[in-house]
Coordinates of C-alpha atoms in Angstrom, one line a residue:
M1 CA -94.3 -11.4 113.5
E2 CA -92.2 -9.2 111.2
N3 CA -92.0 -5.5 111.3
G4 CA -94.6 -5.5 114.1
V5 CA -97.1 -7.6 112.0
A6 CA -97.9 -11.3 112.6
L7 CA -98.1 -13.4 109.4
H8 CA -100.1 -16.6 109.1
P9 CA -97.6 -19.4 108.4
S10 CA -99.9 -21.1 105.8
Q11 CA -100.8 -18.0 103.8
A12 CA -97.9 -15.5 104.1
T13 CA -94.9 -15.8 101.8
A14 CA -92.2 -13.0 101.9
V15 CA -89.4 -12.3 99.4
P16 CA -86.0 -13.2 100.9
L17 CA -83.6 -10.4 101.6
T18 CA -80.3 -12.2 100.7
F19 CA -78.4 -11.6 97.4
S20 CA -78.8 -15.1 96.2
G21 CA -82.4 -15.1 97.2
R22 CA -83.1 -11.9 95.3
I23 CA -81.4 -13.4 92.2
M24 CA -83.5 -16.5 92.4
A25 CA -86.6 -14.5 92.8
M26 CA -85.9 -12.4 89.7
P27 CA -88.1 -13.1 86.6
A28 CA -86.6 -15.3 83.9
R29 CA -86.6 -12.5 81.4
A30 CA -84.7 -10.2 83.8
K31 CA -82.1 -13.0 84.4
V32 CA -81.6 -13.5 80.6
S33 CA -81.2 -9.8 80.0
V34 CA -78.7 -9.3 82.8
T35 CA -76.7 -12.3 81.7
I36 CA -76.5 -11.1 78.1
G37 CA -75.6 -7.6 79.2
L38 CA -72.8 -8.8 81.4
V39 CA -71.3 -11.0 78.7
A40 CA -71.5 -8.2 76.2
L41 CA -69.8 -5.8 78.6
A42 CA -67.0 -8.2 79.2
A43 CA -66.5 -8.6 75.5
V44 CA -66.3 -4.8 75.0
V45 CA -63.8 -4.4 77.9
Y46 CA -61.7 -7.2 76.4
A47 CA -61.7 -5.5 73.0
L48 CA -60.7 -2.2 74.5
T49 CA -57.9 -3.7 76.6
T50 CA -56.6 -5.7 73.6
G51 CA -56.6 -2.7 71.3
A52 CA -54.8 -0.7 73.9
S53 CA -52.2 -3.4 74.5
Q54 CA -51.5 -3.8 70.7
G55 CA -50.8 -0.1 70.3
E56 CA -48.9 0.9 67.1
F57 CA -48.4 -1.5 64.2
R58 CA -45.0 -1.7 62.6
V59 CA -43.6 -3.5 59.5
L60 CA -42.7 -7.1 60.0
Y61 CA -41.6 -7.8 56.4
A62 CA -41.7 -5.7 53.3
N63 CA -41.4 -6.3 49.6
L64 CA -42.3 -9.9 49.9
S65 CA -43.4 -12.0 46.9
D66 CA -47.0 -13.3 46.8
K67 CA -45.9 -16.7 47.8
D68 CA -43.9 -15.7 50.8
G69 CA -46.5 -13.1 51.9
G70 CA -49.2 -15.8 51.9
A71 CA -47.0 -18.2 53.9
V72 CA -46.2 -15.5 56.5
V73 CA -49.9 -14.5 56.8
A74 CA -50.9 -18.1 57.3
Q75 CA -48.3 -18.6 60.0
L76 CA -49.5 -15.4 61.8
A77 CA -53.1 -16.6 61.7
Q78 CA -52.0 -20.0 63.1
M79 CA -50.2 -18.2 65.9
N80 CA -53.3 -16.0 66.7
V81 CA -51.3 -12.8 66.1
P82 CA -53.2 -9.8 64.8
Y83 CA -51.7 -8.4 61.6
R84 CA -52.5 -5.9 58.9
V85 CA -51.5 -5.8 55.2
A86 CA -50.4 -2.5 53.8
P87 CA -52.3 -1.2 50.7
G88 CA -50.9 -3.0 47.6
G89 CA -49.6 -5.9 49.7
S90 CA -46.1 -4.4 49.9
A91 CA -45.7 -4.9 53.7
I92 CA -47.1 -6.9 56.6
L93 CA -47.7 -5.0 59.8
V94 CA -47.9 -6.5 63.3
P95 CA -48.0 -4.9 66.8
A96 CA -44.8 -3.0 67.5
G97 CA -44.0 -4.9 70.7
Q98 CA -44.1 -8.3 69.0
V99 CA -41.9 -7.5 66.0
P100 CA -38.6 -9.0 67.3
D101 CA -40.2 -12.1 68.7
L102 CA -42.2 -12.8 65.5
R103 CA -39.1 -12.4 63.3
L104 CA -37.3 -15.0 65.4
K105 CA -40.2 -17.3 65.3
M106 CA -40.6 -16.9 61.5
A107 CA -36.9 -17.5 61.1
T108 CA -37.3 -20.7 63.1
A109 CA -40.1 -21.8 60.8
G110 CA -38.0 -21.0 57.7
L111 CA -40.0 -17.9 56.6
P112 CA -39.7 -16.0 54.4
K113 CA -38.1 -18.5 52.1
G114 CA -37.5 -15.9 49.4
S115 CA -38.3 -16.1 45.7
V116 CA -34.6 -16.8 45.0
S117 CA -33.3 -20.3 45.8
G118 CA -29.6 -21.0 46.3
Y119 CA -27.6 -24.0 47.2
E120 CA -30.6 -25.3 49.3
L121 CA -31.8 -26.8 46.0
M122 CA -29.1 -29.4 46.4
D123 CA -30.6 -30.5 49.7
S124 CA -33.7 -31.8 47.9
A125 CA -31.9 -34.0 45.4
R126 CA -34.1 -36.9 44.3
F127 CA -32.9 -40.4 44.0
G128 CA -32.2 -41.5 40.5
Q129 CA -31.8 -38.1 38.9
T130 CA -29.7 -37.8 35.8
Q131 CA -26.4 -36.0 35.4
F132 CA -28.1 -33.3 33.3
Q133 CA -30.6 -32.7 36.1
E134 CA -27.9 -32.6 38.7
R135 CA -25.8 -30.1 36.6
L136 CA -28.9 -27.9 36.0
T137 CA -29.8 -27.9 39.7
F138 CA -26.2 -26.8 40.5
Q139 CA -26.4 -24.0 37.9
R140 CA -29.7 -22.8 39.4
G141 CA -28.2 -22.8 42.9
L142 CA -25.2 -20.8 41.7
E143 CA -27.4 -18.3 40.0
G144 CA -29.5 -17.9 43.1
E145 CA -26.4 -17.4 45.3
L146 CA -25.0 -14.7 42.9
T147 CA -28.4 -13.0 42.9
R148 CA -28.5 -12.8 46.7
S149 CA -25.0 -11.4 46.8
I150 CA -25.8 -8.7 44.2
T151 CA -29.1 -7.7 45.7
S152 CA -27.3 -7.1 49.0
L153 CA -25.8 -3.9 47.5
A154 CA -27.5 -0.7 48.7
A155 CA -28.4 0.6 45.2
V156 CA -29.7 -2.7 43.8
Q157 CA -33.4 -3.4 44.3
N158 CA -33.6 -6.7 42.4
A159 CA -31.3 -8.7 40.2
R160 CA -31.3 -11.7 37.9
V161 CA -28.2 -13.7 36.9
H162 CA -28.0 -16.0 33.8
L163 CA -25.1 -18.3 33.5
A164 CA -24.1 -20.1 30.3
L165 CA -22.0 -23.1 31.4
P166 CA -21.2 -25.3 28.3
N167 CA -20.7 -29.0 28.7
Q168 CA -17.0 -29.7 28.8
N169 CA -15.6 -32.5 26.7
G170 CA -12.3 -34.3 26.4
F171 CA -11.0 -32.2 23.5
F172 CA -9.3 -29.1 24.8
R173 CA -9.4 -27.2 21.5
E174 CA -13.2 -27.7 21.2
Q175 CA -14.0 -26.5 24.7
Q176 CA -16.2 -23.4 25.0
K177 CA -15.7 -20.7 27.6
P178 CA -18.6 -19.9 30.0
S179 CA -20.4 -16.5 29.9
A180 CA -22.8 -14.6 32.2
S181 CA -25.4 -11.9 32.0
V182 CA -26.7 -9.8 34.9
L183 CA -29.9 -7.7 34.8
L184 CA -30.1 -5.1 37.6
S185 CA -33.2 -3.2 38.9
L186 CA -31.9 -0.2 40.8
H187 CA -33.8 1.8 43.5
P188 CA -35.4 5.0 42.2
G189 CA -32.8 7.8 42.1
R190 CA -29.8 5.4 42.6
T191 CA -27.0 4.8 40.1
L192 CA -23.9 2.6 39.9
D193 CA -20.5 4.0 39.1
R194 CA -17.8 2.2 37.1
A195 CA -16.1 0.8 40.3
Q196 CA -19.4 -0.8 41.4
V197 CA -20.1 -2.3 38.0
A198 CA -16.5 -3.6 37.9
G199 CA -17.1 -5.1 41.3
I200 CA -20.2 -7.0 40.1
V201 CA -18.3 -8.2 37.1
H202 CA -15.4 -9.4 39.3
L203 CA -17.9 -11.1 41.7
V204 CA -19.5 -13.1 38.9
S205 CA -16.3 -14.0 37.1
S206 CA -14.6 -15.2 40.3
S207 CA -17.5 -17.4 41.1
V208 CA -17.5 -19.4 37.9
P209 CA -14.3 -21.3 36.9
E210 CA -12.6 -20.1 33.7
L211 CA -15.1 -17.2 33.2
D212 CA -13.4 -14.2 31.6
P213 CA -14.5 -10.8 33.0
K214 CA -15.0 -9.6 29.4
S215 CA -17.6 -12.3 29.0
V216 CA -19.9 -10.8 31.7
S217 CA -22.6 -8.4 30.6
V218 CA -24.4 -6.1 33.1
L219 CA -27.6 -4.3 32.1
D220 CA -29.9 -2.0 34.1
Q221 CA -33.7 -1.9 34.1
S222 CA -33.8 0.5 31.1
G223 CA -31.7 -2.0 29.0
A224 CA -28.6 0.2 29.0
L225 CA -25.3 -1.8 28.8
L226 CA -23.2 -0.9 31.8
T227 CA -20.1 -3.0 30.8
G228 CA -18.1 -3.0 27.6
G229 CA -19.9 -2.1 24.5
S230 CA -18.7 -0.3 21.4
D231 CA -18.5 3.4 21.1
A232 CA -21.5 3.4 18.7
T233 CA -23.7 2.4 21.6
R234 CA -22.8 5.5 23.6
P235 CA -24.1 9.0 22.7
G236 CA -21.2 10.8 21.1
G237 CA -19.0 7.8 21.2
L238 CA -18.4 8.2 25.0
D239 CA -18.3 5.5 27.6
A240 CA -19.9 5.7 31.0
G241 CA -16.8 7.1 32.7
Q242 CA -16.4 9.8 30.1
L243 CA -20.1 10.8 30.3
Q244 CA -19.8 11.0 34.1
Y245 CA -16.7 13.1 33.8
L246 CA -18.4 15.5 31.3
N247 CA -21.4 15.7 33.6
Q248 CA -19.2 16.6 36.5
I249 CA -17.5 19.4 34.6
E250 CA -20.8 20.9 33.4
T251 CA -22.3 20.6 36.9
G252 CA -19.2 22.2 38.5
Y253 CA -19.3 25.2 36.2
A254 CA -23.0 25.7 36.8
K255 CA -22.5 25.5 40.5
R256 CA -19.9 28.2 40.3
I257 CA -22.3 30.5 38.5
Y258 CA -25.0 29.9 41.1
E259 CA -22.7 30.5 44.0
L260 CA -21.5 33.7 42.5
L261 CA -24.8 35.3 41.3
E262 CA -27.4 34.1 43.8
P263 CA -26.2 36.5 46.6
I264 CA -26.7 39.3 44.1
V265 CA -30.0 38.5 42.3
G266 CA -31.5 36.4 45.1
H267 CA -32.6 32.8 45.5
D268 CA -34.7 31.3 42.7
N269 CA -34.1 34.3 40.5
L270 CA -31.5 32.6 38.4
R271 CA -31.3 29.8 35.9
A272 CA -27.9 28.7 34.4
T273 CA -26.7 25.9 32.3
V274 CA -23.2 25.1 30.9
A275 CA -22.3 22.9 27.9
A276 CA -18.8 21.7 27.6
E277 CA -16.9 20.1 24.7
V278 CA -14.2 17.8 26.0
D279 CA -11.5 16.2 24.0
F280 CA -11.0 12.6 25.1
S281 CA -8.6 11.7 22.3
Q282 CA -5.2 10.4 23.2
S283 CA -2.1 11.2 21.2
E284 CA 1.6 10.6 21.8
A285 CA 4.6 11.9 19.8
T286 CA 8.3 10.8 20.0
S287 CA 11.2 12.9 18.5
E288 CA 15.0 12.4 18.5
E289 CA 17.5 15.2 17.9
F290 CA 21.2 14.8 17.2
K291 CA 23.6 17.8 17.8
P292 CA 27.4 17.8 17.5
N293 CA 29.5 19.1 20.4
Q294 CA 29.7 22.8 19.8
G295 CA 31.9 25.4 21.3
A296 CA 35.7 25.5 22.2
D297 CA 35.1 24.6 25.7
A298 CA 32.7 21.7 24.9
S299 CA 34.0 18.4 26.4
I300 CA 34.7 15.8 23.8
S301 CA 33.9 12.2 24.6
I302 CA 35.6 9.5 22.6
R303 CA 33.3 6.5 22.1
S304 CA 35.9 4.3 20.1
Q305 CA 39.4 4.7 18.7
Q306 CA 41.2 2.4 16.2
T307 CA 44.9 2.7 15.1
T308 CA 46.6 0.6 12.3
E309 CA 50.5 0.7 11.7
Q310 CA 52.3 -1.2 8.9
S311 CA 56.1 -0.9 8.1
G312 CA 58.7 -2.8 5.7
S313 CA 62.3 -2.5 4.2
S314 CA 64.1 -3.5 0.8
G315 CA 67.8 -3.5 -0.7
A316 CA 69.3 -0.5 -2.4
L317 CA 68.9 -0.4 -6.1
P318 CA 70.8 1.9 -8.6
S319 CA 68.8 4.8 -9.8
G320 CA 69.4 8.0 -11.6
V321 CA 70.6 9.1 -15.1
P322 CA 73.0 6.7 -16.5
G323 CA 76.5 8.2 -16.8
A324 CA 79.5 9.3 -14.8
A325 CA 77.6 11.6 -12.5
S326 CA 75.4 8.8 -11.3
N327 CA 78.3 6.6 -10.5
Q328 CA 79.9 9.2 -8.2
P329 CA 79.1 9.3 -4.4
P330 CA 76.5 11.9 -3.4
V331 CA 77.7 15.3 -2.0
A332 CA 76.2 17.3 0.8
A333 CA 73.1 19.3 -0.2
T334 CA 73.3 23.0 -0.1
A335 CA 70.4 25.4 0.0
P336 CA 70.3 27.2 -3.4
L337 CA 70.0 30.9 -3.6
V338 CA 66.7 32.4 -4.4
G339 CA 66.5 32.7 -8.1
A340 CA 69.7 30.8 -8.9
S341 CA 69.7 27.8 -11.0
Q342 CA 70.4 24.5 -9.3
P343 CA 73.1 22.3 -10.7
L344 CA 72.3 18.8 -11.8
Q345 CA 72.9 16.3 -9.1
A346 CA 73.2 12.7 -9.1
A347 CA 70.0 10.7 -8.4
P348 CA 69.9 8.8 -5.2
L349 CA 69.7 5.2 -5.2
S350 CA 66.0 4.1 -5.1
G351 CA 64.7 1.3 -3.1
G352 CA 67.3 1.5 -0.5
G353 CA 64.8 3.0 2.3
A354 CA 62.1 1.5 4.6
N355 CA 58.3 1.4 3.6
G356 CA 55.6 2.4 6.3
R357 CA 51.8 2.8 6.7
R358 CA 49.8 4.2 9.6
E359 CA 45.9 4.6 10.0
A360 CA 44.0 6.0 12.9
V361 CA 40.1 6.1 13.3
T362 CA 38.6 7.9 16.3
N363 CA 34.7 8.0 17.0
Y364 CA 33.4 10.7 19.2
E365 CA 30.0 10.8 21.1
V366 CA 27.3 12.9 19.5
D367 CA 24.5 14.7 21.6
K368 CA 21.1 12.9 21.3
T369 CA 17.7 14.2 22.7
V370 CA 14.6 12.0 22.8
R371 CA 11.4 13.9 23.4
V372 CA 8.0 12.1 24.1
T373 CA 4.9 14.3 24.0
R374 CA 1.6 12.9 25.4
N375 CA -1.5 15.0 25.3
A376 CA -3.7 15.1 28.3
T377 CA -7.1 13.3 28.2
G378 CA -10.3 15.2 28.9
T379 CA -9.1 18.6 27.9
V380 CA -11.9 21.2 27.6
K381 CA -12.1 22.4 24.0
R382 CA -15.0 24.9 24.4
L383 CA -17.5 26.2 26.9
S384 CA -20.9 27.6 26.4
A385 CA -22.8 29.2 29.3
A386 CA -26.4 30.5 29.2
V387 CA -27.8 32.5 32.1
V388 CA -31.3 33.8 32.6
V389 CA -31.9 36.4 35.4
N390 CA -35.3 37.4 36.7
N391 CA -36.5 41.0 37.0
R392 CA -35.5 43.0 40.1
S393 CA -38.2 43.4 42.8
V394 CA -38.7 46.9 44.1
V395 CA -40.9 47.7 47.1
D396 CA -42.3 51.3 47.3
P397 CA -43.0 53.2 50.5
K398 CA -46.6 51.9 50.5
G399 CA -45.4 48.3 50.5
K400 CA -46.3 47.5 47.0
T401 CA -43.9 45.2 45.1
T402 CA -43.1 45.9 41.5
Q403 CA -40.9 44.1 39.0
L404 CA -38.2 46.1 37.1
A405 CA -36.0 45.0 34.3
L406 CA -32.2 45.1 34.7
T407 CA -30.2 47.8 33.0
T408 CA -27.6 47.2 30.4
E409 CA -24.9 48.1 32.8
E410 CA -26.1 45.5 35.3
L411 CA -26.2 42.8 32.6
D412 CA -22.7 43.6 31.6
K413 CA -21.5 43.2 35.2
L414 CA -23.2 39.9 35.5
T415 CA -21.7 38.7 32.2
A416 CA -18.3 39.7 33.4
L417 CA -18.8 37.7 36.6
V418 CA -19.9 34.7 34.7
R419 CA -16.9 34.8 32.3
E420 CA -14.5 35.0 35.2
S421 CA -16.3 32.1 37.1
I422 CA -16.0 29.6 34.2
G423 CA -12.5 30.8 33.0
Y424 CA -13.6 32.3 29.7
K425 CA -11.1 32.1 26.9
Q426 CA -11.8 33.9 23.7
D427 CA -9.2 32.1 21.6
R428 CA -10.8 28.8 22.6
G429 CA -14.2 29.9 21.2
D430 CA -16.0 30.1 24.5
S431 CA -19.4 31.9 24.6
V432 CA -21.3 33.4 27.5
K433 CA -24.9 34.8 27.2
V434 CA -26.7 36.5 30.0
I435 CA -30.2 37.8 29.5
N436 CA -32.9 39.3 31.7
A437 CA -36.5 38.0 31.5
P438 CA -39.4 37.9 34.0
F439 CA -40.0 34.5 35.5
R440 CA -43.5 33.1 35.2
I441 CA -44.7 32.2 38.7
E442 CA -47.7 29.9 38.8
T443 CA -49.7 30.5 41.9
I444 CA -51.5 27.4 43.2
P445 CA -54.9 28.4 44.5
S446 CA -55.4 27.5 48.1
V447 CA -58.4 25.4 48.7
E448 CA -60.0 25.8 52.1
V449 CA -61.1 22.5 53.5
A450 CA -63.6 22.3 56.3
W451 CA -62.2 21.2 59.6
W452 CA -64.2 18.0 59.6
K453 CA -62.7 17.2 56.2
A454 CA -59.1 17.9 57.1
P455 CA -56.8 14.9 56.9
D456 CA -55.6 15.4 60.5
T457 CA -59.2 15.5 61.7
L458 CA -60.1 12.4 59.7
D459 CA -57.1 10.5 61.1
L460 CA -58.0 11.5 64.6
L461 CA -61.6 10.4 64.0
R462 CA -60.4 7.1 62.6
S463 CA -58.1 6.5 65.6
F464 CA -61.0 7.2 68.1
A465 CA -63.7 5.5 66.0
V466 CA -63.3 2.0 67.3
P467 CA -62.9 2.9 71.0
G468 CA -65.8 5.4 70.8
A469 CA -68.0 2.8 69.2
L470 CA -67.1 0.2 71.8
V471 CA -67.9 2.7 74.6
L472 CA -71.2 3.6 73.1
V473 CA -72.2 -0.1 72.7
S474 CA -71.2 -0.7 76.3
L475 CA -73.5 2.2 77.5
L476 CA -76.4 0.8 75.4
I477 CA -75.8 -2.6 76.9
F478 CA -75.7 -1.3 80.4
F479 CA -78.8 0.9 80.3
G480 CA -80.8 -1.5 78.1
L481 CA -80.0 -4.8 79.7
V482 CA -78.1 -4.7 82.9
R483 CA -79.7 -1.7 84.6
P484 CA -83.3 -3.0 84.4
G485 CA -82.3 -6.3 85.7
M486 CA -80.4 -4.8 88.6
K487 CA -83.3 -2.6 89.5
A488 CA -85.6 -5.6 89.6
M489 CA -83.0 -7.4 91.8
L490 CA -82.5 -4.5 94.2
A491 CA -86.3 -3.7 94.6
P492 CA -87.7 -3.8 98.2
P493 CA -89.4 -7.1 99.3
V494 CA -93.0 -7.6 98.3
L495 CA -95.9 -9.9 99.4
L496 CA -97.2 -12.3 96.9
P497 CA -100.8 -12.1 96.0
G498 CA -103.2 -14.1 98.3
T499 CA -101.3 -13.4 101.5
Q500 CA -103.3 -12.4 104.7
L501 CA -102.5 -10.8 107.9
N502 CA -104.4 -11.9 111.1
A503 CA -104.8 -9.0 113.5
V504 CA -104.5 -9.4 117.1
A505 CA -108.3 -8.7 117.4
D506 CA -108.9 -11.9 115.4
E507 CA -110.4 -9.9 112.5
P508 CA -109.0 -11.2 109.3
Q509 CA -108.2 -8.6 106.6
V510 CA -107.3 -9.4 103.1
L511 CA -104.5 -7.3 101.7
P512 CA -104.7 -6.2 98.1
S513 CA -102.4 -7.6 95.5
Q514 CA -98.9 -6.4 95.4
A515 CA -99.4 -4.4 98.7
A516 CA -96.1 -3.6 100.3
L517 CA -95.5 -3.1 104.0
P518 CA -93.1 -0.2 104.4
G519 CA -90.7 -0.7 107.2
P520 CA -89.5 1.8 109.7
R521 CA -86.9 4.3 108.8
S522 CA -84.5 3.4 111.6
A523 CA -83.9 0.9 114.3
E524 CA -85.4 3.3 117.0
H525 CA -88.7 3.4 115.2
L526 CA -88.6 -0.4 114.9
E527 CA -88.1 -0.9 118.6
G528 CA -90.8 1.6 119.4
A529 CA -93.3 -0.2 117.2
K530 CA -92.4 -3.5 118.8
L531 CA -92.9 -2.0 122.3
L532 CA -96.3 -0.5 121.3
A533 CA -97.4 -3.8 119.8
R534 CA -96.6 -5.6 123.1
Q535 CA -98.2 -3.0 125.3
N536 CA -101.3 -2.1 123.3
P537 CA -102.0 -4.7 120.6
A538 CA -105.5 -3.5 120.1
A539 CA -104.3 0.0 119.2
V540 CA -101.8 -1.3 116.7
A541 CA -104.5 -3.5 115.1
G542 CA -106.7 -0.4 114.7
I543 CA -103.9 1.6 113.2
L544 CA -103.2 -1.1 110.7
R545 CA -106.9 -1.4 109.9
G546 CA -107.0 2.3 109.2
W547 CA -104.0 2.1 106.9
V548 CA -105.4 -0.8 104.9
G549 CA -108.9 0.7 104.6
S550 CA -107.7 4.2 103.6
D551 CA -106.5 5.3 100.2
Q552 CA -103.6 7.4 101.7
P553 CA -100.2 5.8 102.0
A554 CA -98.9 5.0 105.4
P555 CA -96.6 7.4 107.1
R556 CA -92.9 6.6 106.9

């Protein structure tokens, strides 16, 4: 007896109430649908958790060659690591949390190898290679190492180095010197100054034996020669340093004008340009001036002095007029009176005295002035400044803005300020021109984009597209496959067709197919039904007979 009703053991078969029994009693179609639904839900949950754990993707490597990029992608696929390739193939992105580990693993695998090979070419030397092949391999390795060193500079994006290493022979006079050429590709907006170019030249020349720095040529991506070159290759016959100096001068003068006039006319209401003519010629003059010592008090410096003295003597010889007077001894000389005639005296003896000679040469120092005049390099010869000022904006009491032209007095004041700012010199030929003209302002029409077409909205939808689609698929799977199977499994127990209940009055009654016997609502009702069946089985049989024979459902 179950639920107050006795079942015949040969004809009554009831559905088990245990969970495993309910699963076994489910139809095959319901079992298949529930199994497929649970597997699909597990896949959706795994996809959601995997996408959440991956999070943001960051750059693993950028600017890789096609060969290195393919090798890195193949390694990532072998490691089962999700990756993305940026548009154009310029970068490879991986989950942000795995970037450091993946870089270490890629370095262990020797990736990326790089399109430039250095001295590692010498590691793969083949047995039996000729001397020419060995020398060529060494040259390629040296070029690769120099390329790596040059590309490490911040302004250099890519570089190529070509070395010309002649084969040395035993004749010293016939040996040729090596040379080198460097082609640079700079980052957009980057330039190299003279010091950086000289550093590249010194790096290459120091890496190759007997390479003269003058034999190294450096070019940029536009084909401009950055080292050496004749003056004819430069505009105006100027080299790179002179052009840079000229640009600095012109930029400095223009900056002065902007800083002085912008507070007066307003921002973006001024345009100014300055052209400078700079003299880079070098001249040197040397002059010497000799002046004697002048003035009574001037000190006299003797540079050299030479004195020569010579003396000699001879016997007395008779001299004079022959006669008696000449034979007489000489008398004392007396001073004659003025105007009186002198008496004839005897002539002295000639040759009786001493002979002497004296010479003196004295050289004095003379003042000497040596003057060396060297003109300065980079002297400004002439300046030309052109300034355009926008009209003045005036706002009336109603809030309407109108444009008014500047007066002549205002233009004169601005011209005076510009002249003072650049150091105007009329004798140098400087010119300054300040004019007033309305600026043409091009208005860009604003295009209103619908909210669902806005870039932010599209990015938001893209970010939630995959999770939303997975959630929708999971709901469809649950309500289409899992829920019907669960309802079939949790349905109340039923009696199979063909079962019979034998009443206590021994009157067999056949239950219709799929007839369900509702149970009591509570344990109290169940105990009461059992007690009634024991005390009055005939009444219970009549009640059941009435339920089965009537079309109304049994009371619950």
